[in-house]
Coordinates of C-alpha atoms in Angstrom, one line a residue:
X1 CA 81.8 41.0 33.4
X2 CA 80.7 37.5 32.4
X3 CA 82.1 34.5 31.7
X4 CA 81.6 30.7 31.1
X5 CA 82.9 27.5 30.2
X6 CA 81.5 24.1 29.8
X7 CA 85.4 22.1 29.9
X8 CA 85.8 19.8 32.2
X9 CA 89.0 21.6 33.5
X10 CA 86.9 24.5 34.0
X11 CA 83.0 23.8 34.7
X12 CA 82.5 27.1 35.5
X13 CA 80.0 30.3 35.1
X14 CA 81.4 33.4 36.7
X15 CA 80.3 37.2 36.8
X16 CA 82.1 39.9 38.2
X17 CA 80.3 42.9 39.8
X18 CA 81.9 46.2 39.6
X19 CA 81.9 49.7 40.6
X20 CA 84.1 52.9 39.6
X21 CA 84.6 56.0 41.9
X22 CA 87.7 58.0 40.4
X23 CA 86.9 60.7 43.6
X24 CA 87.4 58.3 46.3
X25 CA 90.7 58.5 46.8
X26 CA 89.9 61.7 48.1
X27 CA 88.2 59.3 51.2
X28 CA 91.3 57.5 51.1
X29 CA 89.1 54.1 49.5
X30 CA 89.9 52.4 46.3
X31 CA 88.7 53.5 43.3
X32 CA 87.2 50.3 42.3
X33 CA 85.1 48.0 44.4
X34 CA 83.6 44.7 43.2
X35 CA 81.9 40.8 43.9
X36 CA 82.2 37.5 42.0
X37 CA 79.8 34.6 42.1
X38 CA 81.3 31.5 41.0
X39 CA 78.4 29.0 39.9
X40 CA 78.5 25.4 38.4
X41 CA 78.3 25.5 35.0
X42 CA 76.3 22.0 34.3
X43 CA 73.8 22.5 36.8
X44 CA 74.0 26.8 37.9
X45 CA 74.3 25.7 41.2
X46 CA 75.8 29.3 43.1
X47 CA 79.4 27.9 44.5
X48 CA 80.8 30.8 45.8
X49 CA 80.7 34.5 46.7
X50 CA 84.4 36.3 46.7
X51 CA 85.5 39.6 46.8
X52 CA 86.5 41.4 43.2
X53 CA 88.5 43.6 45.0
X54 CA 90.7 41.4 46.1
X55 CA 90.6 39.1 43.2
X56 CA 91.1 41.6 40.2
X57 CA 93.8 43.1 42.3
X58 CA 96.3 39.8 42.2
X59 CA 94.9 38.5 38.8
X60 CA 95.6 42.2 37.4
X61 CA 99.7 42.1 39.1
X62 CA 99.9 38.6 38.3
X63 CA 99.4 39.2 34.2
X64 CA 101.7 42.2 34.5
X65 CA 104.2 40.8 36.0
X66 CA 103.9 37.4 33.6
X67 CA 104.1 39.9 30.7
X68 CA 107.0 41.3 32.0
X69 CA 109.0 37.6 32.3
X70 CA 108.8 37.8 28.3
X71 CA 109.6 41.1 27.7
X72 CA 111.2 43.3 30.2
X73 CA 115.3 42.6 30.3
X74 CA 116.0 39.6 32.7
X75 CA 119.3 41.8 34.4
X76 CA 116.2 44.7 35.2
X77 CA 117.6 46.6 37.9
X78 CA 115.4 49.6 38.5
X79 CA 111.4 49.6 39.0
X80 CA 109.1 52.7 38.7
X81 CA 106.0 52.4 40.1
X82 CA 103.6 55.6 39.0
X83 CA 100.7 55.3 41.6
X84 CA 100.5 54.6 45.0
X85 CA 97.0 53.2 45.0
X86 CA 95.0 50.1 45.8
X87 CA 97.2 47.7 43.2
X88 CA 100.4 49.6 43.1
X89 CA 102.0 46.6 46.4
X90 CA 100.7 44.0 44.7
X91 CA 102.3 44.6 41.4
X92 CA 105.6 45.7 42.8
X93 CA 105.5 42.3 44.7
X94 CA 104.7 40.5 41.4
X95 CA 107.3 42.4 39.1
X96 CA 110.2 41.6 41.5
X97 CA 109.2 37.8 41.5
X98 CA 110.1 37.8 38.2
X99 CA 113.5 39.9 38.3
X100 CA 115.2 39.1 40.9
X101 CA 117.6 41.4 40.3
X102 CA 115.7 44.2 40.7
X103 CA 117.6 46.2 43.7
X104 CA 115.6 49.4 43.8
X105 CA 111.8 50.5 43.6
X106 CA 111.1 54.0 42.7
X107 CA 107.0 55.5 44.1
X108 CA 106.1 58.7 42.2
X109 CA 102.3 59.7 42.4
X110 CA 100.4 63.0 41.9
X111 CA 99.9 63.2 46.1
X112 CA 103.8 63.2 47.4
X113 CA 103.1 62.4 50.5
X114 CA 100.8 58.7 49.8
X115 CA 104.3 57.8 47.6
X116 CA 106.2 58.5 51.1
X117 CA 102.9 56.6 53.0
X118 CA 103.6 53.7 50.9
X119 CA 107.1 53.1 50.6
X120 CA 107.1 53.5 54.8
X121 CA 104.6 50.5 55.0
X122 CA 106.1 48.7 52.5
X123 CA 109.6 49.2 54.2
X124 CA 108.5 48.4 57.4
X125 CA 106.5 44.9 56.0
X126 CA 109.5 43.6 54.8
X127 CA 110.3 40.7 52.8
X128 CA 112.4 42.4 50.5
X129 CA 115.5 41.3 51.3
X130 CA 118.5 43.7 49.2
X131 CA 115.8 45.7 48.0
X132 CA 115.6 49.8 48.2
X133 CA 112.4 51.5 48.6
X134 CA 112.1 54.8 47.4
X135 CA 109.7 58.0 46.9
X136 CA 110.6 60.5 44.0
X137 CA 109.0 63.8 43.2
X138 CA 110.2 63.7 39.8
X139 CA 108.8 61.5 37.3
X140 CA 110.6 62.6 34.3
X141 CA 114.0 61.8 36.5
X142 CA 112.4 58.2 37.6
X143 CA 111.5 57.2 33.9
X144 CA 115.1 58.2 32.8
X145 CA 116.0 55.3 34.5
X146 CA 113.5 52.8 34.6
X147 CA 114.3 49.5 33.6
X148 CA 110.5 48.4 34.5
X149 CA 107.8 51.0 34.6
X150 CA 104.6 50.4 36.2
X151 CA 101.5 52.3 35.8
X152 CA 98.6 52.4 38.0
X153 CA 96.6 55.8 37.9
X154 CA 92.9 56.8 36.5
X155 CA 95.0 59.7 34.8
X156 CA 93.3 61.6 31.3
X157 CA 96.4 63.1 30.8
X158 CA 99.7 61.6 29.5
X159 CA 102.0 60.6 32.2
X160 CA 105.2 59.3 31.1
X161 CA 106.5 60.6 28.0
X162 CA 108.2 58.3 25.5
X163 CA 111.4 60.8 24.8
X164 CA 112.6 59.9 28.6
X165 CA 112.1 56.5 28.5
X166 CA 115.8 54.7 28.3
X167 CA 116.7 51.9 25.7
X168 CA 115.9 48.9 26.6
X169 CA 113.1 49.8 29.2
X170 CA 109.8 48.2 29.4
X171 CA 106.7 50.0 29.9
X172 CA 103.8 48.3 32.0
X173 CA 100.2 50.3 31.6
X174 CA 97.4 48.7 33.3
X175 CA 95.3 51.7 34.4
X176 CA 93.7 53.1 31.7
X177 CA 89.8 51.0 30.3
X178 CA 88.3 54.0 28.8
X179 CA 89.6 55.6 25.2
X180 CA 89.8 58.8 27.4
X181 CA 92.4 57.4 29.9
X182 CA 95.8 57.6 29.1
X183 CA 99.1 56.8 31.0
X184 CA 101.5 57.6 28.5
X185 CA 102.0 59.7 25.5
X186 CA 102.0 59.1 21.5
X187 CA 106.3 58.8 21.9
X188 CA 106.0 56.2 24.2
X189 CA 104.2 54.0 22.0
X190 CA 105.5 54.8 19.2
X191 CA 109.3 54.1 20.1
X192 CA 108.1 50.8 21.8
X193 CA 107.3 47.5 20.8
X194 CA 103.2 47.4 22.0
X195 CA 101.7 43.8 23.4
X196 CA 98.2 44.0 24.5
X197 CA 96.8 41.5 27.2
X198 CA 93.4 40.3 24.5
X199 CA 92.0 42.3 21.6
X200 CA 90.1 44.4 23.7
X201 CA 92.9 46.7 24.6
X202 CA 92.5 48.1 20.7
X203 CA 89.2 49.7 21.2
X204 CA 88.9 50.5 25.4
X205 CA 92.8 51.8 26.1
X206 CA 93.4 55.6 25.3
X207 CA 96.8 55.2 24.7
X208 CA 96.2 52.7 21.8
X209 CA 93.1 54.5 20.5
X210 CA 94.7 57.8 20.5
X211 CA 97.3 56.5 19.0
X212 CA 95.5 54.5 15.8
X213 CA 93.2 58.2 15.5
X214 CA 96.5 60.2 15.6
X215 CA 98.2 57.9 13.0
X216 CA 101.0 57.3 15.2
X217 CA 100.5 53.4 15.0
X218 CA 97.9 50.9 13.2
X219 CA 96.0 47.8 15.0
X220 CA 98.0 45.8 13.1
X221 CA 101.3 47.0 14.4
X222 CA 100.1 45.5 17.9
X223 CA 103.3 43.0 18.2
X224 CA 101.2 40.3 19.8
X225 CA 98.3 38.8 22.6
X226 CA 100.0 37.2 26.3
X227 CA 98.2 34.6 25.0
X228 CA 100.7 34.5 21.9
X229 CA 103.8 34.9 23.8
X230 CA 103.0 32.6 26.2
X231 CA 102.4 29.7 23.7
X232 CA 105.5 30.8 21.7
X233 CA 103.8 32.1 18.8
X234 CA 105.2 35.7 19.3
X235 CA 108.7 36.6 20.2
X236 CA 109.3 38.9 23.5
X237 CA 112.1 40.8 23.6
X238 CA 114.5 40.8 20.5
X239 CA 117.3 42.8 22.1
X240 CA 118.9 44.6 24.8
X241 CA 117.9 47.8 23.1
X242 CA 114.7 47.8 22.5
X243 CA 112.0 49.0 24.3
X244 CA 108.7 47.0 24.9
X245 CA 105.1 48.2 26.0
X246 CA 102.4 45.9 27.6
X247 CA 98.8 47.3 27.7
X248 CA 96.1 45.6 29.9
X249 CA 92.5 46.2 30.7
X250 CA 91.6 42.9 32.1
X251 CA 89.2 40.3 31.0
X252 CA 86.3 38.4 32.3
X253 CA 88.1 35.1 31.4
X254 CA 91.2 35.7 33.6
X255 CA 88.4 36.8 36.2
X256 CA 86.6 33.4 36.3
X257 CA 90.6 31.6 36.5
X258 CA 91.5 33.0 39.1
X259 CA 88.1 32.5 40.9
X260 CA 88.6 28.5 39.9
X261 CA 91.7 28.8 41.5
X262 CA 90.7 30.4 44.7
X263 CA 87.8 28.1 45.1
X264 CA 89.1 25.4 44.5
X265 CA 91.8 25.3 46.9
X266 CA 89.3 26.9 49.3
X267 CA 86.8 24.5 48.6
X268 CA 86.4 22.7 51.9
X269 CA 85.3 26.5 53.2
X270 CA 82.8 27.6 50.6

């Protein structure tokens, strides 16, 4: 994943390295492992070596949970977190940063027992002062009253199903990249209000390709970029009442920001 700029805010060339393993969380090892070299862009002079990992895991939170700041309800109450992988702590952390009234956190995954696994070491880490960690075993039950789900999973097959999903309830999907991933089903999107993170969600996320094959929506019914929302040129949420959907699949330029911003305020070290 490759990216570059020749700005003087952002003299950078960047390329992100990356592997896929869906079986090893079997081995108990994240499904994705990765590097990033950071070189100058005016001369290629290599800057730095960092690890992906790491990286795509806080840049990927970070744009969920800035998403969510323009269109999940600000009196959110209730997070869902479907997947108790590599990324699901970090965008738990991130979505209640930006509703701080969120009280209670609800861990469903397929394996019961790494929901329970989590939610112990995230109890026992604290920092979350006034807020309830839980495990369910029901998703359906969770989803009925979500006020923020989360998606994490590698899943093919439809996990959350639009008809439980409550009014005014904002869907966060950042775990399918491949039109044969899918984290929710054709209800889901079609009752919600869909943002995308860039264009590239259209053609890579299953949920949105499915969707424009199965005529439940069209590309251009896509309500708007992060980009767009951020800069005002889309409106978030319209009402209590409606129900939103964010879709991400990452992109090399969010890759090479958040490698400007780790080097540079690690620059002394590199």
């Amino acid at each position: 994943m490759p990216s570059w700029s020749t700005s003087p805010l952002l003299p950078y060339i960047g390329t992100k390295l990356v592997t896929h393993n869906s079986g090893n969380s079997a081995l108990n090892l994240p499904g994705m492992h990765a590097i990033f070299v950071l070189f100058n862009s005016a001369t290629g002079q290599p800057l730095a070596s960092m690890d992906a990992t790491a990286l795509t895991l806080y840049r990927t939170a970070c744009v969920s949970a800035l998403a969510s700041s323009y269109l999940s309800r600000e009196d959110a109450e209730i997070l869902v977190m479907v997947g108790a992988g590599a990324l699901a702590p970090h965008l738990m952390k991130t979505h209640l940063a930006v509703r701080s009234n969120m009280k209670r956190v609800l861990v469903w995954n397929r394996t019961v027992e790494k929901a329970r696994d989590l939610v112990d070491r995230l109890r026992e880490g604290g920092g979350f002062e006034g807020v309830r960690f839980e495990s369910s075993d029901c998703l359906e039950a969770a989803v009925r009253i979500g006020d923020v789900i989360s998606c994490a999973t590698n899943s093919e097959v439809a996990l959350v199903k639009g008809a439980e999903s409550k009014a005014g309830a904002h869907l966060d999907l950042v775990g399918s990249f491949t039109p044969l991933m899918r984290e929710c089903d054709d209800e889901a999107v079609r009752r919600g209000r869909v943002f995308v993170d860039n264009e590239a969600a259209a053609v890579e996320a299953g949920e949105l390709v499915g969707a424009f094959e199965r005529g439940v929506m069209r590309k251009d019914e896509i309500a708007g970029e992060l980009v767009e929302l951020i800069k005002r040129e889309k409106v978030g949420r319209r009402s209590e009442e409606e129900i939103t959907v964010f879709k991400s699949v990452g992109s090399a330029v969010v890759d090479l920001l958040s490698a400007q911003m780790v080097y540079e305020k690690n620059i002394d070290l590199c």
